[in-house]
Short mmCIF file of C-alpha atoms in Angstrom, two decimals:
data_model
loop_
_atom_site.label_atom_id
_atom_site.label_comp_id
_atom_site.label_asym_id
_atom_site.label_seq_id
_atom_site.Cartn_x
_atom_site.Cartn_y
_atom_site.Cartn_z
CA UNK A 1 54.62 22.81 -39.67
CA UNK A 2 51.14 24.14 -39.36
CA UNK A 3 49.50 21.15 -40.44
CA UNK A 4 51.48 18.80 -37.79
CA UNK A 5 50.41 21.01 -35.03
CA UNK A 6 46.31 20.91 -35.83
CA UNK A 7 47.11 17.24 -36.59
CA UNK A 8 48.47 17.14 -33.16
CA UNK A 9 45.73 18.94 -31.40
CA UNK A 10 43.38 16.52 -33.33
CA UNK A 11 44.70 13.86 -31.94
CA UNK A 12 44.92 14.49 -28.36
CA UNK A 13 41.15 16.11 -28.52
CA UNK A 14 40.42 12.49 -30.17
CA UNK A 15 42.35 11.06 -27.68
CA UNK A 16 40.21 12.68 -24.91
CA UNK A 17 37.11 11.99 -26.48
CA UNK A 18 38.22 8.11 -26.32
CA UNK A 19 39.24 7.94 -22.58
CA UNK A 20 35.99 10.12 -21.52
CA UNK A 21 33.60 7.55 -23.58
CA UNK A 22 35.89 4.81 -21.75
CA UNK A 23 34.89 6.25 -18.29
CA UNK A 24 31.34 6.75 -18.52
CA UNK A 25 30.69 3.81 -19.99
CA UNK A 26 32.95 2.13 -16.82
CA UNK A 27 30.53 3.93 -14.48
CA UNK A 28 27.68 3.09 -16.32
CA UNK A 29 28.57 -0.78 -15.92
CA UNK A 30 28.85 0.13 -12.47
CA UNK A 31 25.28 1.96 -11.94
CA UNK A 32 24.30 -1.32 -13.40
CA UNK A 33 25.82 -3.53 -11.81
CA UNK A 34 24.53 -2.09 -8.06
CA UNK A 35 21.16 -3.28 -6.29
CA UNK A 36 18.02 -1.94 -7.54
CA UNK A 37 16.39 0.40 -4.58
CA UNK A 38 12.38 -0.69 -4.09
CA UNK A 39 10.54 1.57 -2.13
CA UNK A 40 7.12 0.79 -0.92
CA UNK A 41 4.78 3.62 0.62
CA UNK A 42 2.49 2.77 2.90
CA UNK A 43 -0.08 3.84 6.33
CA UNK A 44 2.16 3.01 9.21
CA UNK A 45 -0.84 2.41 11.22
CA UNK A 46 -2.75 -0.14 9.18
CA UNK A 47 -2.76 -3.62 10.51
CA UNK A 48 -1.95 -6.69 9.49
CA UNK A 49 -0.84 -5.04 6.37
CA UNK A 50 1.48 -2.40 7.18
CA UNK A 51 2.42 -1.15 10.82
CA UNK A 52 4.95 -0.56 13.29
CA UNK A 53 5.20 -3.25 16.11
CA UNK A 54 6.08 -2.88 20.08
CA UNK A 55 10.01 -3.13 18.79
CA UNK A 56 9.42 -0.43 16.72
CA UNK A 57 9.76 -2.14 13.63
CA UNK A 58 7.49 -1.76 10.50
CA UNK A 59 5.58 -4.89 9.97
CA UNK A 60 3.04 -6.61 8.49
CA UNK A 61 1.14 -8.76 5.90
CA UNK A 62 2.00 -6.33 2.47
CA UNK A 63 5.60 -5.17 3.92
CA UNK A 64 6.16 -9.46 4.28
CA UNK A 65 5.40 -9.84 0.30
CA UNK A 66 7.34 -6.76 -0.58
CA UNK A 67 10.55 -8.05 1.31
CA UNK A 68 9.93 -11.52 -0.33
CA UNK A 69 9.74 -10.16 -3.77
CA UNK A 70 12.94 -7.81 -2.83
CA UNK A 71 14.68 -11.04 -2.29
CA UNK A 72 14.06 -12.92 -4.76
CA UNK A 73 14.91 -9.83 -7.69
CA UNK A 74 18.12 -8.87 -5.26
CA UNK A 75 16.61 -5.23 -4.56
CA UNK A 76 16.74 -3.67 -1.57
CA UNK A 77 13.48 -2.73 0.64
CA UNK A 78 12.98 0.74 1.59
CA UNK A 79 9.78 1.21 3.71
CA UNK A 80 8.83 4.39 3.44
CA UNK A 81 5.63 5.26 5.96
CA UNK A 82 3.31 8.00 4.32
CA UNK A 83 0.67 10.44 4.96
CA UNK A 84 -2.12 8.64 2.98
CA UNK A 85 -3.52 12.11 2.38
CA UNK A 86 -0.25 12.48 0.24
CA UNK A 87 -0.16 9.46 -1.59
CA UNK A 88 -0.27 10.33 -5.40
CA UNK A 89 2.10 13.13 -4.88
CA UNK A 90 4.73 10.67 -3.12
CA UNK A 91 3.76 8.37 -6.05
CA UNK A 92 4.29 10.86 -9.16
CA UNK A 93 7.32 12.88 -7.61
CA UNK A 94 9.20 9.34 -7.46
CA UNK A 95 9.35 9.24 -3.80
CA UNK A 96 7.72 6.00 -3.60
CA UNK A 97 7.98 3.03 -6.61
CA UNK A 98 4.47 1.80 -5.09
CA UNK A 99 1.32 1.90 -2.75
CA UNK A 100 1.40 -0.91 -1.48
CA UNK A 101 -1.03 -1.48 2.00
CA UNK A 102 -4.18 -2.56 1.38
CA UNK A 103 -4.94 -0.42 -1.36
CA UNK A 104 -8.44 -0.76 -2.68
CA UNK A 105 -8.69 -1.14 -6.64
CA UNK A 106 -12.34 -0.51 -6.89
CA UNK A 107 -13.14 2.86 -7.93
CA UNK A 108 -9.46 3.86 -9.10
CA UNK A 109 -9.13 1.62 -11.82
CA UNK A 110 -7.86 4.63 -14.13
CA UNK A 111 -6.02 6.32 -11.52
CA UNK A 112 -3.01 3.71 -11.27
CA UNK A 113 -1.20 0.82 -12.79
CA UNK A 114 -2.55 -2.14 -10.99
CA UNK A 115 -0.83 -5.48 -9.91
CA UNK A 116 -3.36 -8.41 -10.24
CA UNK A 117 -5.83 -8.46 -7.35
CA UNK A 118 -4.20 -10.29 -4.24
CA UNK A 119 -6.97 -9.87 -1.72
CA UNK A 120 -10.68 -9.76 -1.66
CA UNK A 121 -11.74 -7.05 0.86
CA UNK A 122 -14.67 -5.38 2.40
CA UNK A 123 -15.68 -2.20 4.79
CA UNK A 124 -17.74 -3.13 8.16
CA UNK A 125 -18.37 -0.79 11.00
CA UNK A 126 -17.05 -1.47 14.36
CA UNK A 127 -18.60 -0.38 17.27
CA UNK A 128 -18.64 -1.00 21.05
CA UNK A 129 -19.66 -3.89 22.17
CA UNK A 130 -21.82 -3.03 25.02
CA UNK A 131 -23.92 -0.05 22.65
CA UNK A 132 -26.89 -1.84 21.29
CA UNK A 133 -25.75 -1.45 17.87
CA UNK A 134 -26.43 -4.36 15.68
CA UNK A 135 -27.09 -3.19 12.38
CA UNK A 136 -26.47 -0.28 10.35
CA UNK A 137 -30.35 0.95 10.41
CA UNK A 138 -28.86 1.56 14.22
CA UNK A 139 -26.35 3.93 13.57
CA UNK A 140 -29.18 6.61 12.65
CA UNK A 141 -28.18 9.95 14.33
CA UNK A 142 -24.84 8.39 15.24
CA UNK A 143 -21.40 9.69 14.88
CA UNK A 144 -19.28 7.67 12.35
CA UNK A 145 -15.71 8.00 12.63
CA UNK A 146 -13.35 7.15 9.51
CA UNK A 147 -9.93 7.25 8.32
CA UNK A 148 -9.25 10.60 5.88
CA UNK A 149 -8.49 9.31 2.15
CA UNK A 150 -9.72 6.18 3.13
CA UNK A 151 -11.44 3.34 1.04
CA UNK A 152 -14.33 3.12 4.02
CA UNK A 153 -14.44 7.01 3.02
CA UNK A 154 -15.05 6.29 -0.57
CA UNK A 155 -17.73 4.00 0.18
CA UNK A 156 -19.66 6.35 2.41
CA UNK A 157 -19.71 8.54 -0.19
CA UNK A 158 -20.88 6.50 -2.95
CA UNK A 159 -24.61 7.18 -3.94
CA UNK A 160 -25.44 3.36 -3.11
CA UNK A 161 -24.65 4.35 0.52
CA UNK A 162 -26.21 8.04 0.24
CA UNK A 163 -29.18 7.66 1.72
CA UNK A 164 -27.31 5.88 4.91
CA UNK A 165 -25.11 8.36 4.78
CA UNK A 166 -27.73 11.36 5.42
CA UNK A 167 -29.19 9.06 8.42
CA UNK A 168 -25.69 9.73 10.30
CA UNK A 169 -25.19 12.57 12.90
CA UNK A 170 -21.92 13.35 11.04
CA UNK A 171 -18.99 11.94 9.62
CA UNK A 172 -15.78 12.25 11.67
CA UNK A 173 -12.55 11.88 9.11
CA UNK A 174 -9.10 11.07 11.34
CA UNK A 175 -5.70 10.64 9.67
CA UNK A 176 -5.11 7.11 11.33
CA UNK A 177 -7.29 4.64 13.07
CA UNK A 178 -5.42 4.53 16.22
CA UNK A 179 -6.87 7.73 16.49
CA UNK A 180 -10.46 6.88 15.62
CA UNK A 181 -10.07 4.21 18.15
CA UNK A 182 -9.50 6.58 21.38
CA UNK A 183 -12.90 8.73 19.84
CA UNK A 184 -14.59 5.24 20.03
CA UNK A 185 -13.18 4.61 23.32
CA UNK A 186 -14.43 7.76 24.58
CA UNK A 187 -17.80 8.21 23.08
CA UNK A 188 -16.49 10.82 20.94
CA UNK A 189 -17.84 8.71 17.90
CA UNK A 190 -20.77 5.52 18.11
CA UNK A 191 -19.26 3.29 15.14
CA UNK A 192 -15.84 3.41 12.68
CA UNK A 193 -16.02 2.17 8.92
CA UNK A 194 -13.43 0.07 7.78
CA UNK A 195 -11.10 -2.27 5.95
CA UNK A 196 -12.63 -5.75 7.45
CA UNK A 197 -8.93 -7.24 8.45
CA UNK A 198 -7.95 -4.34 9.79
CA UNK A 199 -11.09 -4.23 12.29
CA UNK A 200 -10.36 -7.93 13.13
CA UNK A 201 -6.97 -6.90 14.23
CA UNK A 202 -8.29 -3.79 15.83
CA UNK A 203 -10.98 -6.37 17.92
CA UNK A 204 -8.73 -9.18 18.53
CA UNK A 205 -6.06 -6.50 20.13
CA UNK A 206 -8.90 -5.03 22.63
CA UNK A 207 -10.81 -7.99 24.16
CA UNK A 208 -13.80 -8.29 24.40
CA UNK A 209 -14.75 -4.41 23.96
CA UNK A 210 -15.57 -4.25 20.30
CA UNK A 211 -17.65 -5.66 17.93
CA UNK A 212 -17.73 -5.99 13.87
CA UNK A 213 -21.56 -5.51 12.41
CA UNK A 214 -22.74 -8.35 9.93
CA UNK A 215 -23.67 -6.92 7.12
CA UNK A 216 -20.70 -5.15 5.37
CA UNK A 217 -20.63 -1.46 4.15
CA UNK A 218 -19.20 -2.60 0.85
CA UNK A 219 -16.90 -5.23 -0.75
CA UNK A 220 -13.44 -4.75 -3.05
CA UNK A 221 -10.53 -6.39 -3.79
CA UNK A 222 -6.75 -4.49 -2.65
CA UNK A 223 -3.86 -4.90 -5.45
CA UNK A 224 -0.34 -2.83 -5.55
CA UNK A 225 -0.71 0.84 -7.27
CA UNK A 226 1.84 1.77 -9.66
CA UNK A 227 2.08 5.40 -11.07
CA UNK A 228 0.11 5.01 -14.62
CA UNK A 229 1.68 4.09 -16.92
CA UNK A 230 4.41 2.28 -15.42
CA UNK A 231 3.47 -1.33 -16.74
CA UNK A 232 7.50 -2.61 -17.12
CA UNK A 233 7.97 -2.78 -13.03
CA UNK A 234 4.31 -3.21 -12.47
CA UNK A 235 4.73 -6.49 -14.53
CA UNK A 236 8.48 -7.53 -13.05
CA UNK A 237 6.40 -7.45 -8.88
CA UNK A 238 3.50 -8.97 -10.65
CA UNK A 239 5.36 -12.36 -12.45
CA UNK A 240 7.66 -12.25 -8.73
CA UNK A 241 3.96 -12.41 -6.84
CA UNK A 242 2.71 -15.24 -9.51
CA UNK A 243 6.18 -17.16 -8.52
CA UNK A 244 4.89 -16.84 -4.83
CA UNK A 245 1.75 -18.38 -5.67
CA UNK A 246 3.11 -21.52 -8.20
CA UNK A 247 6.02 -22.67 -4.69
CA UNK A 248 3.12 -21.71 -1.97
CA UNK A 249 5.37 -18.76 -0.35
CA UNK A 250 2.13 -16.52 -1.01
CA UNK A 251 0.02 -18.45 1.01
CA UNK A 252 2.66 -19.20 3.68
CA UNK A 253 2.94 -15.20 4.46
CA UNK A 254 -0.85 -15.02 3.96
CA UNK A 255 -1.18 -17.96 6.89
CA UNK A 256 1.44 -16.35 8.85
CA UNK A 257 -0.97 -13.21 8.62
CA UNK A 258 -4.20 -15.18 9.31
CA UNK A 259 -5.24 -13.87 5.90
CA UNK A 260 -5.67 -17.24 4.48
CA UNK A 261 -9.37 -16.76 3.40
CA UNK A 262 -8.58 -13.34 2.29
CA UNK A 263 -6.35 -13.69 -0.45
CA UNK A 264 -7.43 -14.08 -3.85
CA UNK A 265 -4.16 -14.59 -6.19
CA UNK A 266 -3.70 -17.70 -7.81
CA UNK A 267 -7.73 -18.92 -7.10
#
């Protein structure tokens, strides 16, 4: 008798075992089965590559690829709007899959997993039109305003630009360039450094007010920033991006952008 009830309680705990394993793998097939989440980080005040509009809306040249690569994986775009300042601890905690708005590659080659280069970039300094500053020997005991974290930053500080650098006033950092803009405005600063299509936007937006110097500060290339090491959905974005290129949707975003002669991908 005591033998039929352990083989009894065998079999149900068996039993048990079976219909559990059934279950989780059911809900596995269904985690599977759902629509991958792809969540972007980006500067929410960084146009034409990521910004929010008059409606609102977040916009712009980077956001337009993301959504197009979303589309064509079936993921769904989250665009999540950063603190730049915070960017590799949004990256590494998993907050964000990617950096992905005009993100300089120069310089942080071993920080990140990089996408491919997909536009050829470089920092000018903007400054009011009616100033009498035409190159940057003029900027000598000037205020220079720039965006904190920035690439424009980076560049000031490298020792090619050191000795420029040192002939500055001072170096204003802001956390946005909307900001820099009203301490242009009002004579807080005499010049900004910055991402070139970003200052064309910035000019083309405020008449006739501004102007762009020649010469540039420095010159890069932007790509998407992965968290290191993450090379399987670096290279899933990057083969989506190549796909772009080979049917011309790349380009068509890029023209839709006036980027045109930016972009590098695919030349």
């Amino acid at each position: 008798m005591m033998k039929r009830i352990i083989a009894l309680v065998l079999s149900l705990v068996l039993c048990t075992a079976f219909f559990a394993s059934c279950g989780d793998k059911k809900a596995g097939n269904n985690a599977d089965n759902e629509k991958k989440t792809f969540t972007v980080g980006f500067d929410a005040s960084f146009p034409p590559y990521g910004y929010v509009d008059d409606n609102g809306e977040y916009v712009g040249f980077d956001l337009d690829l993301a959504a197009e690569v979303c589309s064509r994986n079936g993921w769904t775009l989250v665009k999540q709007p950063i603190d730049w300042n915070s960017k590799d601890m949004e990256l590494n905690s998993g907050t964000i899959d990617c950096l992905w708005n005009g993100f300089t590659i120069n310089g942080r080659e071993d920080d990140y997993t990089w996408s491919k280069p997909y536009v050829d970039n470089s920092q000018v300094f903007v400054v009011a039109a009616n100033a009498g500053i035409s190159t940057a020997a003029d900027l000598a005991g000037k205020v220079v305003g720039v965006q904190a974290a920035s690439s424009a930053l980076d560049a000031l500080n490298d020792d090619d630009n050191a000795e420029l650098k040192a002939s500055f006033a001072s170096v204003q950092e802001f956390p946005e360039y909307n900001t820099a803009f009203m301490n242009l405005e009002a004579g807080a600063v005499q010049a900004i450094a910055m991402d070139i299509g970003v200052a064309k936007y910035q000019i083309s937006t405020r008449g006739d007010a501004y102007i762009m110097l020649e010469k540039p500060l420095s010159t890069e290339q932007y790509g998407v920033g992965f968290k290191l090491g993450n090379t399987a959905l670096r290279d899933k974005v990057q083969s989506t991006l190549d796909a772009m290129v080979a049917d011309g949707k790349f380009q068509e975003i890029a023209g839709k952008w006036e980027l045109t002669d930016s972009v590098c991908l695919g030349k």
